[in-house]
Short mmCIF file of C-alpha atoms in Angstrom, two decimals:
data_model
loop_
_atom_site.label_atom_id
_atom_site.label_comp_id
_atom_site.label_asym_id
_atom_site.label_seq_id
_atom_site.Cartn_x
_atom_site.Cartn_y
_atom_site.Cartn_z
CA MET H 1 38.18 12.49 -29.56
CA ALA H 2 35.34 13.89 -27.47
CA ARG H 3 33.41 11.48 -25.31
CA PRO H 4 29.81 11.07 -26.52
CA GLN H 5 27.07 12.50 -24.34
CA THR H 6 25.31 9.78 -22.36
CA PRO H 7 22.32 9.86 -19.99
CA PRO H 8 22.96 10.14 -16.24
CA VAL H 9 22.73 6.99 -14.13
CA THR H 10 20.20 6.83 -11.32
CA VAL H 11 19.21 4.27 -8.71
CA ASP H 12 15.79 3.38 -7.34
CA ILE H 13 15.22 1.11 -4.37
CA VAL H 14 12.28 -1.17 -3.65
CA ILE H 15 12.59 -1.36 0.14
CA GLN H 16 10.83 -4.33 1.72
CA MET H 17 9.80 -3.51 5.27
CA ASN H 18 10.44 -5.85 8.17
CA GLY H 19 11.01 -8.88 5.96
CA ASP H 20 7.68 -8.59 4.17
CA PRO H 21 8.11 -8.34 0.37
CA SER H 22 4.52 -7.14 0.00
CA ARG H 23 5.14 -4.01 2.13
CA ILE H 24 7.30 -1.44 0.36
CA VAL H 25 8.44 2.13 1.06
CA MET H 26 7.52 5.05 -1.16
CA ILE H 27 8.32 8.72 -0.79
CA GLN H 28 6.24 11.76 -1.62
CA ARG H 29 8.44 14.01 -3.74
CA ARG H 30 9.31 17.44 -2.40
CA HIS H 31 10.33 18.76 -5.86
CA PRO H 32 8.87 18.38 -9.37
CA PRO H 33 7.84 16.11 -10.83
CA GLU H 34 5.22 15.77 -8.14
CA GLY H 35 3.86 12.49 -6.87
CA TRP H 36 4.98 9.40 -5.04
CA ALA H 37 8.11 7.51 -6.01
CA LEU H 38 10.51 4.85 -4.94
CA PRO H 39 13.42 6.25 -2.96
CA GLY H 40 16.36 6.98 -5.23
CA GLY H 41 18.44 9.51 -7.06
CA PHE H 42 21.52 10.19 -9.11
CA VAL H 43 24.77 8.26 -8.76
CA ASP H 44 27.60 10.56 -7.67
CA LEU H 45 31.07 10.56 -9.21
CA ASN H 46 33.39 7.98 -7.60
CA GLU H 47 30.40 6.08 -6.22
CA THR H 48 29.14 2.62 -7.17
CA VAL H 49 25.47 2.09 -7.92
CA GLU H 50 25.26 -0.03 -4.77
CA GLN H 51 26.72 2.78 -2.65
CA ALA H 52 24.33 5.25 -4.26
CA ALA H 53 21.34 3.02 -3.48
CA VAL H 54 22.26 2.72 0.21
CA ARG H 55 22.99 6.47 0.45
CA GLU H 56 19.80 7.59 -1.32
CA ALA H 57 17.61 5.23 0.72
CA PHE H 58 19.05 6.65 3.94
CA GLU H 59 18.91 10.30 2.79
CA GLU H 60 15.25 10.08 1.78
CA THR H 61 13.82 7.67 4.37
CA GLY H 62 16.25 7.52 7.29
CA LEU H 63 16.37 3.74 6.84
CA LYS H 64 19.60 1.75 6.80
CA VAL H 65 18.93 -0.75 4.06
CA ARG H 66 20.51 -4.07 3.22
CA LEU H 67 20.64 -4.59 -0.52
CA LEU H 68 19.25 -8.00 -1.46
CA ARG H 69 19.83 -7.90 -5.22
CA GLN H 70 19.78 -5.83 -8.35
CA PHE H 71 16.31 -6.09 -9.85
CA HIS H 72 16.34 -4.54 -13.32
CA VAL H 73 17.65 -1.65 -15.42
CA TYR H 74 15.13 0.81 -16.87
CA SER H 75 16.22 3.00 -19.76
CA ALA H 76 13.20 4.25 -21.71
CA PRO H 77 14.21 7.71 -22.95
CA ASP H 78 11.02 9.23 -21.49
CA ARG H 79 11.18 7.59 -18.05
CA ASP H 80 12.02 10.94 -16.40
CA PRO H 81 10.28 14.11 -17.65
CA ARG H 82 13.37 16.16 -16.67
CA GLY H 83 15.55 14.32 -19.18
CA GLN H 84 16.76 10.88 -20.18
CA THR H 85 18.25 8.71 -17.44
CA VAL H 86 19.27 5.10 -17.01
CA GLY H 87 17.93 3.68 -13.76
CA VAL H 88 19.35 0.71 -11.89
CA VAL H 89 16.72 -0.70 -9.52
CA PHE H 90 17.61 -2.63 -6.39
CA ILE H 91 15.55 -4.65 -3.95
CA ALA H 92 16.52 -4.03 -0.34
CA SER H 93 15.24 -4.76 3.14
CA ALA H 94 14.97 -2.54 6.19
CA GLU H 95 13.61 -2.48 9.71
CA GLY H 96 12.03 0.48 11.43
CA GLU H 97 9.82 3.36 10.40
CA PRO H 98 10.56 5.45 7.29
CA ILE H 99 10.69 9.20 7.74
CA GLY H 100 10.58 11.54 4.74
CA GLN H 101 13.65 13.76 4.62
CA ASP H 102 15.95 15.47 2.10
CA ASP H 103 14.12 15.32 -1.27
CA ALA H 104 11.18 13.47 0.33
CA ALA H 105 8.32 15.44 1.88
CA ALA H 106 6.97 12.20 3.35
CA ALA H 107 7.70 8.48 3.43
CA ALA H 108 5.24 5.68 4.06
CA VAL H 109 4.78 1.94 3.69
CA PHE H 110 2.31 0.60 1.12
CA ASP H 111 1.27 -2.74 -0.30
CA ARG H 112 0.21 -3.64 -3.82
CA ASN H 113 -3.43 -2.81 -3.11
CA SER H 114 -2.82 0.52 -1.37
CA LEU H 115 -0.32 2.29 -3.64
CA PRO H 116 -0.63 6.09 -3.54
CA THR H 117 -1.32 8.30 -6.54
CA PRO H 118 0.00 9.86 -8.58
CA ILE H 119 3.14 7.80 -9.03
CA ALA H 120 6.05 9.70 -10.58
CA PHE H 121 8.46 8.68 -13.33
CA ASP H 122 8.13 5.07 -14.52
CA HIS H 123 7.79 3.80 -10.96
CA ALA H 124 4.31 2.37 -11.53
CA GLN H 125 5.88 0.11 -14.17
CA ILE H 126 8.75 -0.80 -11.85
CA LEU H 127 6.30 -1.69 -9.07
CA ASP H 128 4.13 -3.70 -11.44
CA ASP H 129 7.22 -5.63 -12.58
CA TYR H 130 8.29 -6.13 -8.96
CA PHE H 131 4.92 -7.42 -7.76
CA GLN H 132 4.54 -9.65 -10.85
CA ALA H 133 7.97 -11.15 -10.14
CA ARG H 134 7.31 -11.60 -6.42
CA TYR H 135 3.92 -13.34 -6.60
#
């Protein structure tokens, strides 16, 4: 029996900078869809979602993160214009200065009142959920 086709699994990371949950890292995407996003990407074969989150955060921002907890799973079929994905979102902490690299043209720290635009994917919803839960 053939295995049914299922959507790829991705990770996104809300990185709190220097112990401040109101200051989070976003990346400016180098590839379409354009805009700003949370660091993240696809889970590789033989990799846990936790390993993928740590790897993607480092690849895109140069930050070595400490995962604090899994936040939520997002699975709306239209969350990624490139095709359906299931995204596992983590909250992490990091120290230092983010530097955009790999798939990120830039990386910067923002707070709730200074979020950049446009925001790609469903990351505006994720951030709204995060800030609602934090405050």
